[in-house]
Steps between C-alpha positions, in 0.01 A plus 500: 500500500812400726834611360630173582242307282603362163415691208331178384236568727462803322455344141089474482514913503646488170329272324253577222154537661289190545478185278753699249816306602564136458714326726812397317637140440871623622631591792823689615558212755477239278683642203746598749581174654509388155803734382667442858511123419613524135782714659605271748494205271672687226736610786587134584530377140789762423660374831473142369685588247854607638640145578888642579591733720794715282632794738569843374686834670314767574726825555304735786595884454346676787518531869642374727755421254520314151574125554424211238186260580551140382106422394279241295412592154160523430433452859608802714335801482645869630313469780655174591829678488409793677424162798898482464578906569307676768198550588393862443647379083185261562285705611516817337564361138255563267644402189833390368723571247645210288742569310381847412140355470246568697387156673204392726640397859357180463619431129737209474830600421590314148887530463847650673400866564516800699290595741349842655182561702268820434303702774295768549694719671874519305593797306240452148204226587367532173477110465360385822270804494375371185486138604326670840228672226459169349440270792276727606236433250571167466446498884159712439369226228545259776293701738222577229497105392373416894346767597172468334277235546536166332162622329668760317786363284760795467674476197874643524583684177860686502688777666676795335880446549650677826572883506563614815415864328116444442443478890332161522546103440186370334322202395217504242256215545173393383285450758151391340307840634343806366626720721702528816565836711708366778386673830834597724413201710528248231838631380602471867448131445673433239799732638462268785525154294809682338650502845390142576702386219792716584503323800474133370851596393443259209795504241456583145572110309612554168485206232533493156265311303386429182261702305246169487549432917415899549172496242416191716525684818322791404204309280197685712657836358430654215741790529782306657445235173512819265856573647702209552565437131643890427708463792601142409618617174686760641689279754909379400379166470206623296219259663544540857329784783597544857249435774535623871322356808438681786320256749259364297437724226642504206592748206681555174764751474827573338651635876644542657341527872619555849621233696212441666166685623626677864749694331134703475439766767236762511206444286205652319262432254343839399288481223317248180422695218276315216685491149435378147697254285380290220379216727277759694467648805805401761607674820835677556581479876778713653670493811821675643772333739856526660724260573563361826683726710443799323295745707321828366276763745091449549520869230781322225337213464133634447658692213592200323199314571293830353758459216395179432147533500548647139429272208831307451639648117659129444437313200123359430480135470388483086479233272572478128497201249836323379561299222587218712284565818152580415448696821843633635552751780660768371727546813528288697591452920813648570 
């Protein structure tokens, strides 16, 4: 088997033996297209609604020097004011900091504020190395919901929230097989479609939606449908989850994420260990990555990826009745 071949030409090998599996009504594809289009028109709806343009200052604090930004409210986003500074602002941002919050770079700014941008190489990174964590296995979901093929319909479940400590991102999924020891070669693949999508240099959309528009979006999955009430409820507005796009898949997440998927450099996905949770069998797949830029010797880096071949100690995805939600998840994506 060529290292350049999909892993979905891989799939048959871990399927049940003959006649056992039944080919599945879904499909990633389709259900994919499906949230990408319920984004976009959600997307454009919002839009339709700002009718007036109302301007609001933005006060920069950073380098070159601090300066005030005269933007549209609701509109402009950090990264369209990092267009207005210099370019190395632009492209090394991977956050920014909104008046002491922590804001996506494509977030619409919503009133007069001040602005900072966050990278991974000033003095304490904890928040863009965090974000970095995060996209990560949002960025692996994406990868394990077209990898496969359209015969097997991968279920995305959750993903522990990001510490850099435990020595891997991960992504636990429900793939619809018994059993799956990855050879080296197969992880090599998906390592590689990691890469691919670091490359496509797609930005991570952000949009705020309501609870009903997100269950819509994620109808074909049980585990996503389990979680979008808890983390409604939880929300300021108390019926509304955030969604990101990257390309055209789409997720649910509180956030924040990178500005978009190049920021990624080296890659690895290193191991898929089977676990348990009260809606069976899933699989927990790790990887471990830099960012762009940041180089580590051949030796360095094979100790992290033998680091992160260890069973990731992050949370279990588990589910526990609720007086309101018959079938709640218990904690929900990060």
């Amino acid at each position: 088997m060529l290292a350049s071949r999909r892993l979905a030409a891989c799939v048959p090998r871990f399927l049940p033996p003959a006649c056992t599996y039944h080919r599945q009504a879904l499909t990633n594809t389709a259900v994919k297209k499906k949230r990408s289009q319920l984004f976009t028109q959600e997307a454009q709806r919002q839009a339709a609604l700002i009718t007036d343009v109302e301007k609001i200052e933005v006060q920069y604090e950073g380098h070159p020097e601090n300066c005030t930004l005269v933007m549209n409210k609701c509109m402009s986003t950090p990264y369209n004011c990092a267009q207005h500074i210099t370019q190395m602002i632009l492209e090394r941002s991977v956050l920014a900091e909104v008046d002491g919050q922590v804001w996506d770079i494509h977030r619409p700014l919503e009133d007069n504020c001040t602005l900072r941008f966050l990278h991974f190489r000033q003095s304490d990174p904890y928040y863009a190395n965090k974000a970095f964590w995060r996209s990560m296995s949002v960025m692996l979901g994406a990868v394990l919901e077209s990898a496969f093929k359209d015969n097997l319909y991968v279920e995305l479940c959750s993903y522990p929230s990001p510490n850099v400590r435990t020595g891997s991102f991960v992504y636990d999924a429900d793939l619809k097989i018994p059993s799956w020891e990855p050879t080296k070669e197969e992880l090599r693949t998906l390592s590689a479609e990691m890469v691919k999508l670091s490359m496509a240099a797609h930005p991570f959309e952000r949009l705020e939606v309501d609870a009903s528009v997100a269950l819509k979006m994620f109808a074909d999955n049980k585990f996503k449908t389990h979680q979008i009430p808890q983390m409604a409820a939880q929300s300021t507005s108390g019926n509304t989850v955030v969604v990101y796009r990257i390309g055209d898949f789409v997720e649910v997440s509180r956030g924040p994420m990178i500005a978009n998927t190049s920021h990624l450099g080296k890659v690895s996905i290193v191991a898929v260990h089977p676990i348990e949770s009260s809606e069976g069998q899933l699989f927990r797949v790790q990887g471990v990555a830099l960012p762009k830029g940041f180089m580590l010797n051949h030796f360095s880096y094979g100790l992290l990826e033998k680091r992160a071949e260890q069973l990731n100690s992050g949370r279990l995805p588990a589910f526990s009745p609720t007086p309101s939600q018959p079938q709640t998840q218990q904690a929900a994506a990060p």
